[in-house]
Amino acid sequence: MEQKKGTLLELHDLSVSFRRYVHGISLYQGLKQTDLQVISDLHLTVSPGEIVAVAGSSGSGKSLLASAILGILPDNATVRGHLHYKGKELTAARQEQLRGTEIALVPQSVTFLDPLMKVGAQVDGHRKPWQVEKRKALLKRFGLPDKTSQLYPFQLSGGMARRVLVSTALITDAQLIIADEPTPGMSLNQALEALRLFREMADEGKAVILITHDIDLAVAFADKVAVFYAGTTVESAPASDFKKGLDALRHPYTKALWSALPQNSFTPIEGFQPYAGKLLNGCLFAPRCPYKTAQCMEKIPPVREVRGGEVRCYCGS
C-alpha cells in the first residue's frame, strides 16, 4: 500500500492476535490452541510536526499499538496488516534497527528503569559520548536536581521516575516518539512541562504519539485525537473539534466520551466495552449505541472521511 505524501507513520487494517491454550469442551479433549484477537482493523496516520493523541478506555488496545509499532510484542503474538514508516514497510528487522534511535518509547511503567543502573547512565543510553549538558538541562526543566543522575531508581519517587523515563526519550534524536501514559504521578505543572517539551519537538518537525486517558491534556497540546474502542479506531479528528463541542464530533462513542467529562454533562454511558474474546461480527460499539441499525449488527463499518476527520460508523456524521 502506497503511503500518503508527507506521512511519517501509516497503519491500515492492523490486527494483533495472541496464540493461547484453552481447555476443550470436555476433559478428554485436553488443551487446544486458539487465537485471541485484541486489535482489529486499526487505522492511524501520523505526520511530521504532529502530536496525535490516542484516547480510549482501558483495554482498548492503546499500549498494544505502541508495542506493535516498536516490534516488542511477545513471541505468541501475530501482527497482520499494513505498517509503514517513511514510506517503507516496517518489518521486524527494520523495527529492531530503528528502535531507540529513530523511534523512541516513553513506557507506561516505571519498572522499565534498570534497578542496577544509575539514572544518568539510563537517560544517556547507549549513545557515546554521553550528552551530559543536554541531560542536565532536561532534568532541570523537570525540576530534578543534578544529583538525580547519581541516584538509582529505587531512590526516586514515582513522579521523579516518570520524569526520568520521559527524559530518556526526549534526549534522543528520534523522529517519532511514542509516549504511553507519560504523566501519571506528576504534578500538574510537571505534566504540563512534559507536554510542552513534546510540543516543542513536534514544532521542530518530529512526530509524537501521545497515549493517554486525560482527554483534556491531550486536546490542549495535540493536533489530532484518535479514539480507540475495543481494539480498533472509531474516529480520528482534529483536536480543535473537541474544543468546539458535541456537534463537531462524529462517532457516537466519541460523543459519549465528551459527554462523560466533568466539565460537560458528566453523563455516563450504559454497558461495557466487549472483552477481546467475545467480539461481535458487526460494529463493536453497536450494543451500546442509541443509533444502531440492523446493518451495524451485521458488518464492521469501513473508515470514511467526514468533515475533515475519519470515522468508522454507518451513521456517524
PDB file of C-alpha atoms in Angstrom:
ATOM      1  CA  MET A   1       0.000   0.000   0.000  1.00  0.00           C
ATOM      2  CA  GLU A   2       1.372   3.386  -1.015  1.00  0.00           C
ATOM      3  CA  GLN A   3       1.869   5.832   1.820  1.00  0.00           C
ATOM      4  CA  LYS A   4       0.277   9.267   1.704  1.00  0.00           C
ATOM      5  CA  LYS A   5       2.639  12.084   0.875  1.00  0.00           C
ATOM      6  CA  GLY A   6       4.006  13.794   3.978  1.00  0.00           C
ATOM      7  CA  THR A   7       3.061  10.940   6.294  1.00  0.00           C
ATOM      8  CA  LEU A   8       5.695   9.586   8.691  1.00  0.00           C
ATOM      9  CA  LEU A   9       3.795   6.569  10.029  1.00  0.00           C
ATOM     10  CA  GLU A  10       0.779   4.901   8.490  1.00  0.00           C
ATOM     11  CA  LEU A  11      -1.200   1.913   9.749  1.00  0.00           C
ATOM     12  CA  HIS A  12      -4.001   0.281   7.788  1.00  0.00           C
ATOM     13  CA  ASP A  13      -6.094  -2.743   8.770  1.00  0.00           C
ATOM     14  CA  LEU A  14      -3.659  -3.541  11.588  1.00  0.00           C
ATOM     15  CA  SER A  15      -4.598  -6.604  13.624  1.00  0.00           C
ATOM     16  CA  VAL A  16      -2.835  -8.184  16.609  1.00  0.00           C
ATOM     17  CA  SER A  17      -3.715 -11.594  17.999  1.00  0.00           C
ATOM     18  CA  PHE A  18      -2.196 -13.862  20.639  1.00  0.00           C
ATOM     19  CA  ARG A  19      -1.910 -17.648  20.400  1.00  0.00           C
ATOM     20  CA  ARG A  20      -3.060 -19.248  23.639  1.00  0.00           C
ATOM     21  CA  TYR A  21      -4.088 -22.620  25.052  1.00  0.00           C
ATOM     22  CA  VAL A  22      -7.558 -23.205  26.489  1.00  0.00           C
ATOM     23  CA  HIS A  23      -9.368 -26.233  27.891  1.00  0.00           C
ATOM     24  CA  GLY A  24     -11.527 -28.181  25.468  1.00  0.00           C
ATOM     25  CA  ILE A  25     -15.236 -28.686  25.967  1.00  0.00           C
ATOM     26  CA  SER A  26     -14.660 -31.959  27.820  1.00  0.00           C
ATOM     27  CA  LEU A  27     -11.848 -33.336  29.976  1.00  0.00           C
ATOM     28  CA  TYR A  28     -10.954 -35.774  27.192  1.00  0.00           C
ATOM     29  CA  GLN A  29     -10.139 -33.004  24.726  1.00  0.00           C
ATOM     30  CA  GLY A  30      -7.360 -31.543  26.877  1.00  0.00           C
ATOM     31  CA  LEU A  31      -5.870 -28.241  25.744  1.00  0.00           C
ATOM     32  CA  LYS A  32      -6.336 -26.678  22.337  1.00  0.00           C
ATOM     33  CA  GLN A  33      -4.777 -23.680  20.625  1.00  0.00           C
ATOM     34  CA  THR A  34      -6.840 -20.589  19.870  1.00  0.00           C
ATOM     35  CA  ASP A  35      -6.064 -17.081  18.670  1.00  0.00           C
ATOM     36  CA  LEU A  36      -7.275 -14.170  20.796  1.00  0.00           C
ATOM     37  CA  GLN A  37      -7.598 -11.096  18.596  1.00  0.00           C
ATOM     38  CA  VAL A  38      -7.137  -7.920  20.628  1.00  0.00           C
ATOM     39  CA  ILE A  39      -6.613  -5.338  17.862  1.00  0.00           C
ATOM     40  CA  SER A  40      -8.594  -5.463  14.630  1.00  0.00           C
ATOM     41  CA  ASP A  41      -8.692  -3.279  11.508  1.00  0.00           C
ATOM     42  CA  LEU A  42      -6.880  -0.448  13.272  1.00  0.00           C
ATOM     43  CA  HIS A  43      -6.216   2.668  11.209  1.00  0.00           C
ATOM     44  CA  LEU A  44      -3.861   5.538  12.122  1.00  0.00           C
ATOM     45  CA  THR A  45      -1.674   8.096  10.349  1.00  0.00           C
ATOM     46  CA  VAL A  46       0.968  10.349  11.906  1.00  0.00           C
ATOM     47  CA  SER A  47       2.759  13.168  10.080  1.00  0.00           C
ATOM     48  CA  PRO A  48       5.951  15.108  10.906  1.00  0.00           C
ATOM     49  CA  GLY A  49       5.257  18.108  13.130  1.00  0.00           C
ATOM     50  CA  GLU A  50       2.170  16.465  14.587  1.00  0.00           C
ATOM     51  CA  ILE A  51       1.101  15.246  18.013  1.00  0.00           C
ATOM     52  CA  VAL A  52      -1.518  12.525  17.683  1.00  0.00           C
ATOM     53  CA  ALA A  53      -3.264  11.738  20.958  1.00  0.00           C
ATOM     54  CA  VAL A  54      -4.620   8.186  21.264  1.00  0.00           C
ATOM     55  CA  ALA A  55      -7.551   8.107  23.686  1.00  0.00           C
ATOM     56  CA  GLY A  56      -9.927   5.433  24.886  1.00  0.00           C
ATOM     57  CA  SER A  57     -10.809   3.344  27.903  1.00  0.00           C
ATOM     58  CA  SER A  58      -8.552   0.718  29.464  1.00  0.00           C
ATOM     59  CA  GLY A  59      -8.344  -2.419  27.352  1.00  0.00           C
ATOM     60  CA  SER A  60      -8.980  -0.635  24.070  1.00  0.00           C
ATOM     61  CA  GLY A  61      -5.546  -1.543  22.659  1.00  0.00           C
ATOM     62  CA  LYS A  62      -3.631   1.715  23.119  1.00  0.00           C
ATOM     63  CA  SER A  63      -0.492   0.247  24.713  1.00  0.00           C
ATOM     64  CA  LEU A  64      -0.522  -2.762  22.379  1.00  0.00           C
ATOM     65  CA  LEU A  65      -0.386  -0.319  19.475  1.00  0.00           C
ATOM     66  CA  ALA A  66       2.898   1.062  20.837  1.00  0.00           C
ATOM     67  CA  SER A  67       4.356  -2.440  21.194  1.00  0.00           C
ATOM     68  CA  ALA A  68       3.254  -3.386  17.676  1.00  0.00           C
ATOM     69  CA  ILE A  69       4.925  -0.326  16.146  1.00  0.00           C
ATOM     70  CA  LEU A  70       8.162  -0.986  18.026  1.00  0.00           C
ATOM     71  CA  GLY A  71       8.120  -4.738  17.436  1.00  0.00           C
ATOM     72  CA  ILE A  72       8.301  -5.665  21.125  1.00  0.00           C
ATOM     73  CA  LEU A  73       5.269  -7.948  21.363  1.00  0.00           C
ATOM     74  CA  PRO A  74       5.777 -11.413  22.905  1.00  0.00           C
ATOM     75  CA  ASP A  75       6.579 -14.421  20.734  1.00  0.00           C
ATOM     76  CA  ASN A  76       2.987 -15.707  20.761  1.00  0.00           C
ATOM     77  CA  ALA A  77       1.738 -12.523  19.049  1.00  0.00           C
ATOM     78  CA  THR A  78       0.826 -12.310  15.376  1.00  0.00           C
ATOM     79  CA  VAL A  79       0.650  -8.946  13.611  1.00  0.00           C
ATOM     80  CA  ARG A  80      -1.177  -8.527  10.310  1.00  0.00           C
ATOM     81  CA  GLY A  81      -1.951  -5.530   8.146  1.00  0.00           C
ATOM     82  CA  HIS A  82      -0.043  -2.621   6.662  1.00  0.00           C
ATOM     83  CA  LEU A  83       2.515  -0.807   8.817  1.00  0.00           C
ATOM     84  CA  HIS A  84       4.709   1.747   7.019  1.00  0.00           C
ATOM     85  CA  TYR A  85       7.344   4.182   8.274  1.00  0.00           C
ATOM     86  CA  LYS A  86       8.668   6.848   5.890  1.00  0.00           C
ATOM     87  CA  GLY A  87       7.004   5.086   3.000  1.00  0.00           C
ATOM     88  CA  LYS A  88       8.614   1.691   3.626  1.00  0.00           C
ATOM     89  CA  GLU A  89       7.200  -1.396   5.283  1.00  0.00           C
ATOM     90  CA  LEU A  90       8.111  -1.591   8.957  1.00  0.00           C
ATOM     91  CA  THR A  91       9.428  -5.155   9.053  1.00  0.00           C
ATOM     92  CA  ALA A  92      10.774  -6.873  12.176  1.00  0.00           C
ATOM     93  CA  ALA A  93      14.351  -6.211  11.025  1.00  0.00           C
ATOM     94  CA  ARG A  94      13.613  -2.535  10.396  1.00  0.00           C
ATOM     95  CA  GLN A  95      11.858  -2.192  13.755  1.00  0.00           C
ATOM     96  CA  GLU A  96      14.959  -3.511  15.506  1.00  0.00           C
ATOM     97  CA  GLN A  97      17.145  -1.103  13.540  1.00  0.00           C
ATOM     98  CA  LEU A  98      15.015   1.976  14.312  1.00  0.00           C
ATOM     99  CA  ARG A  99      14.019   1.151  17.887  1.00  0.00           C
ATOM    100  CA  GLY A 100      15.697   3.530  20.322  1.00  0.00           C
ATOM    101  CA  THR A 101      17.205   5.631  17.533  1.00  0.00           C
ATOM    102  CA  GLU A 102      14.569   6.944  15.096  1.00  0.00           C
ATOM    103  CA  ILE A 103      11.619   5.632  17.112  1.00  0.00           C
ATOM    104  CA  ALA A 104      11.687   6.128  20.891  1.00  0.00           C
ATOM    105  CA  LEU A 105       9.317   4.943  23.590  1.00  0.00           C
ATOM    106  CA  VAL A 106       8.261   6.501  26.866  1.00  0.00           C
ATOM    107  CA  PRO A 107       6.912   3.337  28.553  1.00  0.00           C
ATOM    108  CA  GLN A 108       3.925   3.366  30.846  1.00  0.00           C
ATOM    109  CA  SER A 109       5.549   1.514  33.732  1.00  0.00           C
ATOM    110  CA  VAL A 110       8.487   2.885  35.744  1.00  0.00           C
ATOM    111  CA  THR A 111       9.703  -0.708  36.122  1.00  0.00           C
ATOM    112  CA  PHE A 112      11.310  -0.229  32.697  1.00  0.00           C
ATOM    113  CA  LEU A 113      14.119   1.570  34.539  1.00  0.00           C
ATOM    114  CA  ASP A 114      17.060  -0.732  35.303  1.00  0.00           C
ATOM    115  CA  PRO A 115      17.275  -1.035  39.112  1.00  0.00           C
ATOM    116  CA  LEU A 116      21.043  -1.706  38.923  1.00  0.00           C
ATOM    117  CA  MET A 117      21.973   1.322  36.818  1.00  0.00           C
ATOM    118  CA  LYS A 118      22.233   4.963  37.869  1.00  0.00           C
ATOM    119  CA  VAL A 119      19.741   7.421  36.425  1.00  0.00           C
ATOM    120  CA  GLY A 120      22.285   9.465  34.449  1.00  0.00           C
ATOM    121  CA  ALA A 121      23.517   6.443  32.512  1.00  0.00           C
ATOM    122  CA  GLN A 122      19.959   5.370  31.739  1.00  0.00           C
ATOM    123  CA  VAL A 123      18.955   8.785  30.420  1.00  0.00           C
ATOM    124  CA  ASP A 124      22.061   8.953  28.218  1.00  0.00           C
ATOM    125  CA  GLY A 125      21.517   5.400  26.979  1.00  0.00           C
ATOM    126  CA  HIS A 126      23.993   3.694  24.661  1.00  0.00           C
ATOM    127  CA  ARG A 127      24.964   6.935  22.926  1.00  0.00           C
ATOM    128  CA  LYS A 128      28.617   7.923  23.416  1.00  0.00           C
ATOM    129  CA  PRO A 129      29.907  10.391  24.324  1.00  0.00           C
ATOM    130  CA  TRP A 130      27.183  10.912  26.892  1.00  0.00           C
ATOM    131  CA  GLN A 131      25.141  14.093  26.470  1.00  0.00           C
ATOM    132  CA  VAL A 132      25.778  15.406  29.963  1.00  0.00           C
ATOM    133  CA  GLU A 133      24.765  19.029  29.374  1.00  0.00           C
ATOM    134  CA  LYS A 134      21.610  18.108  27.474  1.00  0.00           C
ATOM    135  CA  ARG A 135      20.692  15.661  30.235  1.00  0.00           C
ATOM    136  CA  LYS A 136      21.242  18.302  32.929  1.00  0.00           C
ATOM    137  CA  ALA A 137      19.058  20.770  31.039  1.00  0.00           C
ATOM    138  CA  LEU A 138      16.250  18.205  30.659  1.00  0.00           C
ATOM    139  CA  LEU A 139      16.321  17.186  34.314  1.00  0.00           C
ATOM    140  CA  LYS A 140      16.324  20.838  35.332  1.00  0.00           C
ATOM    141  CA  ARG A 141      13.242  21.559  33.218  1.00  0.00           C
ATOM    142  CA  PHE A 142      11.507  18.733  35.056  1.00  0.00           C
ATOM    143  CA  GLY A 143      12.504  20.148  38.439  1.00  0.00           C
ATOM    144  CA  LEU A 144      15.024  17.389  39.164  1.00  0.00           C
ATOM    145  CA  PRO A 145      18.332  18.357  40.853  1.00  0.00           C
ATOM    146  CA  ASP A 146      21.710  17.497  39.297  1.00  0.00           C
ATOM    147  CA  LYS A 147      22.291  14.812  41.932  1.00  0.00           C
ATOM    148  CA  THR A 148      19.406  12.830  40.387  1.00  0.00           C
ATOM    149  CA  SER A 149      21.864  11.489  37.795  1.00  0.00           C
ATOM    150  CA  GLN A 150      23.793   9.720  40.557  1.00  0.00           C
ATOM    151  CA  LEU A 151      20.735   8.061  42.091  1.00  0.00           C
ATOM    152  CA  TYR A 152      19.348   4.588  41.474  1.00  0.00           C
ATOM    153  CA  PRO A 153      15.665   4.119  40.516  1.00  0.00           C
ATOM    154  CA  PHE A 154      14.719   2.830  43.989  1.00  0.00           C
ATOM    155  CA  GLN A 155      15.790   6.225  45.386  1.00  0.00           C
ATOM    156  CA  LEU A 156      13.255   8.070  43.222  1.00  0.00           C
ATOM    157  CA  SER A 157       9.636   8.838  43.975  1.00  0.00           C
ATOM    158  CA  GLY A 158       7.033   7.693  41.447  1.00  0.00           C
ATOM    159  CA  GLY A 159       6.775  11.161  39.941  1.00  0.00           C
ATOM    160  CA  MET A 160      10.559  11.514  39.694  1.00  0.00           C
ATOM    161  CA  ALA A 161      10.867   8.115  37.990  1.00  0.00           C
ATOM    162  CA  ARG A 162       8.179   9.131  35.490  1.00  0.00           C
ATOM    163  CA  ARG A 163      10.079  12.321  34.614  1.00  0.00           C
ATOM    164  CA  VAL A 164      13.283  10.334  34.169  1.00  0.00           C
ATOM    165  CA  LEU A 165      11.502   7.977  31.763  1.00  0.00           C
ATOM    166  CA  VAL A 166      10.303  10.904  29.673  1.00  0.00           C
ATOM    167  CA  SER A 167      13.855  12.271  29.619  1.00  0.00           C
ATOM    168  CA  THR A 168      15.223   9.000  28.188  1.00  0.00           C
ATOM    169  CA  ALA A 169      13.130   9.568  25.053  1.00  0.00           C
ATOM    170  CA  LEU A 170      13.488  13.328  24.766  1.00  0.00           C
ATOM    171  CA  ILE A 171      17.297  13.197  24.846  1.00  0.00           C
ATOM    172  CA  THR A 172      17.351  11.097  21.659  1.00  0.00           C
ATOM    173  CA  ASP A 173      17.251  12.337  18.073  1.00  0.00           C
ATOM    174  CA  ALA A 174      14.180  10.187  17.394  1.00  0.00           C
ATOM    175  CA  GLN A 175      11.838  11.318  14.627  1.00  0.00           C
ATOM    176  CA  LEU A 176       8.884   9.520  16.242  1.00  0.00           C
ATOM    177  CA  ILE A 177       8.253   9.397  19.992  1.00  0.00           C
ATOM    178  CA  ILE A 178       5.581   7.117  21.420  1.00  0.00           C
ATOM    179  CA  ALA A 179       4.623   8.318  24.895  1.00  0.00           C
ATOM    180  CA  ASP A 180       2.469   5.743  26.704  1.00  0.00           C
ATOM    181  CA  GLU A 181       0.672   7.473  29.585  1.00  0.00           C
ATOM    182  CA  PRO A 182       3.714   9.671  30.363  1.00  0.00           C
ATOM    183  CA  THR A 183       2.212  11.967  33.018  1.00  0.00           C
ATOM    184  CA  PRO A 184       0.602   9.891  35.876  1.00  0.00           C
ATOM    185  CA  GLY A 185       2.376  10.581  39.155  1.00  0.00           C
ATOM    186  CA  MET A 186       3.453  14.053  38.039  1.00  0.00           C
ATOM    187  CA  SER A 187       2.069  17.265  39.446  1.00  0.00           C
ATOM    188  CA  LEU A 188       0.016  19.387  37.036  1.00  0.00           C
ATOM    189  CA  ASN A 189       2.963  21.720  36.407  1.00  0.00           C
ATOM    190  CA  GLN A 190       5.307  18.811  35.732  1.00  0.00           C
ATOM    191  CA  ALA A 191       2.805  17.195  33.364  1.00  0.00           C
ATOM    192  CA  LEU A 192       2.354  20.470  31.506  1.00  0.00           C
ATOM    193  CA  GLU A 193       6.129  20.847  31.196  1.00  0.00           C
ATOM    194  CA  ALA A 194       6.427  17.339  29.735  1.00  0.00           C
ATOM    195  CA  LEU A 195       3.726  18.066  27.199  1.00  0.00           C
ATOM    196  CA  ARG A 196       5.312  21.417  26.334  1.00  0.00           C
ATOM    197  CA  LEU A 197       8.539  19.535  25.570  1.00  0.00           C
ATOM    198  CA  PHE A 198       6.627  17.146  23.299  1.00  0.00           C
ATOM    199  CA  ARG A 199       5.022  20.145  21.622  1.00  0.00           C
ATOM    200  CA  GLU A 200       8.438  21.740  21.043  1.00  0.00           C
ATOM    201  CA  MET A 201       9.706  18.539  19.441  1.00  0.00           C
ATOM    202  CA  ALA A 202       6.674  18.385  17.152  1.00  0.00           C
ATOM    203  CA  ASP A 203       7.140  22.049  16.204  1.00  0.00           C
ATOM    204  CA  GLU A 204      10.707  21.147  15.191  1.00  0.00           C
ATOM    205  CA  GLY A 205       9.317  18.632  12.685  1.00  0.00           C
ATOM    206  CA  LYS A 206       9.245  15.451  14.761  1.00  0.00           C
ATOM    207  CA  ALA A 207       6.125  13.405  15.485  1.00  0.00           C
ATOM    208  CA  VAL A 208       4.602  12.281  18.784  1.00  0.00           C
ATOM    209  CA  ILE A 209       2.012   9.607  19.552  1.00  0.00           C
ATOM    210  CA  LEU A 210       0.584  10.514  22.959  1.00  0.00           C
ATOM    211  CA  ILE A 211      -1.305   7.613  24.541  1.00  0.00           C
ATOM    212  CA  THR A 212      -3.443   8.988  27.338  1.00  0.00           C
ATOM    213  CA  HIS A 213      -6.620   8.752  29.399  1.00  0.00           C
ATOM    214  CA  ASP A 214      -6.571  12.513  30.012  1.00  0.00           C
ATOM    215  CA  ILE A 215      -8.507  13.952  27.086  1.00  0.00           C
ATOM    216  CA  ASP A 216      -8.264  17.494  28.450  1.00  0.00           C
ATOM    217  CA  LEU A 217      -4.440  17.492  28.444  1.00  0.00           C
ATOM    218  CA  ALA A 218      -4.390  15.747  25.064  1.00  0.00           C
ATOM    219  CA  VAL A 219      -6.666  18.295  23.442  1.00  0.00           C
ATOM    220  CA  ALA A 220      -4.613  21.175  24.853  1.00  0.00           C
ATOM    221  CA  PHE A 221      -1.406  20.014  23.109  1.00  0.00           C
ATOM    222  CA  ALA A 222      -2.360  17.583  20.335  1.00  0.00           C
ATOM    223  CA  ASP A 223      -3.109  18.304  16.701  1.00  0.00           C
ATOM    224  CA  LYS A 224      -5.285  15.235  16.236  1.00  0.00           C
ATOM    225  CA  VAL A 225      -7.097  12.798  18.508  1.00  0.00           C
ATOM    226  CA  ALA A 226      -7.598   9.125  17.575  1.00  0.00           C
ATOM    227  CA  VAL A 227     -10.301   7.434  19.639  1.00  0.00           C
ATOM    228  CA  PHE A 228      -9.942   3.678  20.271  1.00  0.00           C
ATOM    229  CA  TYR A 229     -12.690   1.272  21.250  1.00  0.00           C
ATOM    230  CA  ALA A 230     -12.304  -2.486  21.755  1.00  0.00           C
ATOM    231  CA  GLY A 231      -9.088  -2.663  19.752  1.00  0.00           C
ATOM    232  CA  THR A 232      -9.998  -0.526  16.773  1.00  0.00           C
ATOM    233  CA  THR A 233     -10.077   3.131  15.749  1.00  0.00           C
ATOM    234  CA  VAL A 234     -13.580   4.569  15.734  1.00  0.00           C
ATOM    235  CA  GLU A 235     -12.665   8.189  14.994  1.00  0.00           C
ATOM    236  CA  SER A 236      -9.702  10.431  14.143  1.00  0.00           C
ATOM    237  CA  ALA A 237     -10.468  14.108  14.413  1.00  0.00           C
ATOM    238  CA  PRO A 238      -8.682  17.446  14.749  1.00  0.00           C
ATOM    239  CA  ALA A 239      -8.158  18.240  18.427  1.00  0.00           C
ATOM    240  CA  SER A 240      -9.960  21.539  17.857  1.00  0.00           C
ATOM    241  CA  ASP A 241     -13.209  19.609  17.308  1.00  0.00           C
ATOM    242  CA  PHE A 242     -13.141  18.507  20.948  1.00  0.00           C
ATOM    243  CA  LYS A 243     -12.977  22.172  21.945  1.00  0.00           C
ATOM    244  CA  LYS A 244     -15.905  23.099  19.698  1.00  0.00           C
ATOM    245  CA  GLY A 245     -18.244  20.669  21.400  1.00  0.00           C
ATOM    246  CA  LEU A 246     -20.508  17.697  20.822  1.00  0.00           C
ATOM    247  CA  ASP A 247     -21.800  18.664  17.383  1.00  0.00           C
ATOM    248  CA  ALA A 248     -18.281  18.858  15.935  1.00  0.00           C
ATOM    249  CA  LEU A 249     -17.586  15.184  16.749  1.00  0.00           C
ATOM    250  CA  ARG A 250     -18.625  12.239  14.578  1.00  0.00           C
ATOM    251  CA  HIS A 251     -18.803   8.838  16.271  1.00  0.00           C
ATOM    252  CA  PRO A 252     -21.397   8.064  18.983  1.00  0.00           C
ATOM    253  CA  TYR A 253     -18.648   6.698  21.261  1.00  0.00           C
ATOM    254  CA  THR A 254     -16.536   9.852  20.871  1.00  0.00           C
ATOM    255  CA  LYS A 255     -19.601  11.926  21.726  1.00  0.00           C
ATOM    256  CA  ALA A 256     -20.209   9.719  24.772  1.00  0.00           C
ATOM    257  CA  LEU A 257     -16.602  10.267  25.933  1.00  0.00           C
ATOM    258  CA  TRP A 258     -17.021  14.024  25.527  1.00  0.00           C
ATOM    259  CA  SER A 259     -20.309  13.989  27.458  1.00  0.00           C
ATOM    260  CA  ALA A 260     -18.747  11.964  30.286  1.00  0.00           C
ATOM    261  CA  LEU A 261     -16.168  14.664  31.050  1.00  0.00           C
ATOM    262  CA  PRO A 262     -16.845  16.521  34.337  1.00  0.00           C
ATOM    263  CA  GLN A 263     -16.917  19.947  32.688  1.00  0.00           C
ATOM    264  CA  ASN A 264     -19.561  18.751  30.236  1.00  0.00           C
ATOM    265  CA  SER A 265     -22.733  16.903  31.193  1.00  0.00           C
ATOM    266  CA  PHE A 266     -20.807  14.232  33.200  1.00  0.00           C
ATOM    267  CA  THR A 267     -23.210  11.663  31.745  1.00  0.00           C
ATOM    268  CA  PRO A 268     -22.111   8.002  31.879  1.00  0.00           C
ATOM    269  CA  ILE A 269     -22.887   5.578  29.084  1.00  0.00           C
ATOM    270  CA  GLU A 270     -24.597   2.277  29.846  1.00  0.00           C
ATOM    271  CA  GLY A 271     -22.896  -1.050  29.192  1.00  0.00           C
ATOM    272  CA  PHE A 272     -19.292  -2.181  28.918  1.00  0.00           C
ATOM    273  CA  GLN A 273     -16.576  -2.425  26.317  1.00  0.00           C
ATOM    274  CA  PRO A 274     -16.601  -6.011  24.968  1.00  0.00           C
ATOM    275  CA  TYR A 275     -13.890  -8.447  26.020  1.00  0.00           C
ATOM    276  CA  ALA A 276     -11.420  -9.337  23.268  1.00  0.00           C
ATOM    277  CA  GLY A 277     -12.558 -12.965  23.283  1.00  0.00           C
ATOM    278  CA  LYS A 278     -16.203 -12.049  22.755  1.00  0.00           C
ATOM    279  CA  LEU A 279     -16.162  -9.559  19.896  1.00  0.00           C
ATOM    280  CA  LEU A 280     -19.199  -9.219  17.665  1.00  0.00           C
ATOM    281  CA  ASN A 281     -19.354  -9.571  13.888  1.00  0.00           C
ATOM    282  CA  GLY A 282     -20.647  -6.052  13.348  1.00  0.00           C
ATOM    283  CA  CYS A 283     -19.790  -2.672  14.840  1.00  0.00           C
ATOM    284  CA  LEU A 284     -18.149  -3.275  18.214  1.00  0.00           C
ATOM    285  CA  PHE A 285     -19.949  -0.308  19.749  1.00  0.00           C
ATOM    286  CA  ALA A 286     -23.398  -1.306  18.412  1.00  0.00           C
ATOM    287  CA  PRO A 287     -24.722  -2.922  21.641  1.00  0.00           C
ATOM    288  CA  ARG A 288     -24.273   0.413  23.454  1.00  0.00           C
ATOM    289  CA  CYS A 289     -25.170   2.727  20.576  1.00  0.00           C
ATOM    290  CA  PRO A 290     -28.549   4.520  20.590  1.00  0.00           C
ATOM    291  CA  TYR A 291     -28.372   4.928  16.790  1.00  0.00           C
ATOM    292  CA  LYS A 292     -27.632   1.313  15.764  1.00  0.00           C
ATOM    293  CA  THR A 293     -29.343  -0.267  12.791  1.00  0.00           C
ATOM    294  CA  ALA A 294     -29.542  -3.838  11.505  1.00  0.00           C
ATOM    295  CA  GLN A 295     -26.553  -3.076   9.263  1.00  0.00           C
ATOM    296  CA  CYS A 296     -24.459  -2.110  12.308  1.00  0.00           C
ATOM    297  CA  MET A 297     -25.067  -5.507  13.887  1.00  0.00           C
ATOM    298  CA  GLU A 298     -24.040  -7.453  10.769  1.00  0.00           C
ATOM    299  CA  LYS A 299     -20.896  -5.839   9.369  1.00  0.00           C
ATOM    300  CA  ILE A 300     -17.981  -3.752  10.678  1.00  0.00           C
ATOM    301  CA  PRO A 301     -18.256  -0.237   9.219  1.00  0.00           C
ATOM    302  CA  PRO A 302     -15.431   0.935   6.941  1.00  0.00           C
ATOM    303  CA  VAL A 303     -13.362   4.035   7.719  1.00  0.00           C
ATOM    304  CA  ARG A 304     -14.698   7.053   5.843  1.00  0.00           C
ATOM    305  CA  GLU A 305     -13.873  10.738   5.732  1.00  0.00           C
ATOM    306  CA  VAL A 306     -16.415  13.075   7.312  1.00  0.00           C
ATOM    307  CA  ARG A 307     -15.996  16.829   7.874  1.00  0.00           C
ATOM    308  CA  GLY A 308     -12.209  16.839   7.916  1.00  0.00           C
ATOM    309  CA  GLY A 309     -11.888  13.750  10.092  1.00  0.00           C
ATOM    310  CA  GLU A 310     -12.266   9.979   9.789  1.00  0.00           C
ATOM    311  CA  VAL A 311     -14.959   7.830  11.356  1.00  0.00           C
ATOM    312  CA  ARG A 312     -15.763   4.110  11.432  1.00  0.00           C
ATOM    313  CA  CYS A 313     -19.528   4.317  11.550  1.00  0.00           C
ATOM    314  CA  TYR A 314     -22.529   3.990   9.238  1.00  0.00           C
ATOM    315  CA  CYS A 315     -24.484   6.757  10.942  1.00  0.00           C
ATOM    316  CA  GLY A 316     -21.724   8.983  12.398  1.00  0.00           C
ATOM    317  CA  SER A 317     -21.656  12.415  10.825  1.00  0.00           C
TER     318      SER A 317
END
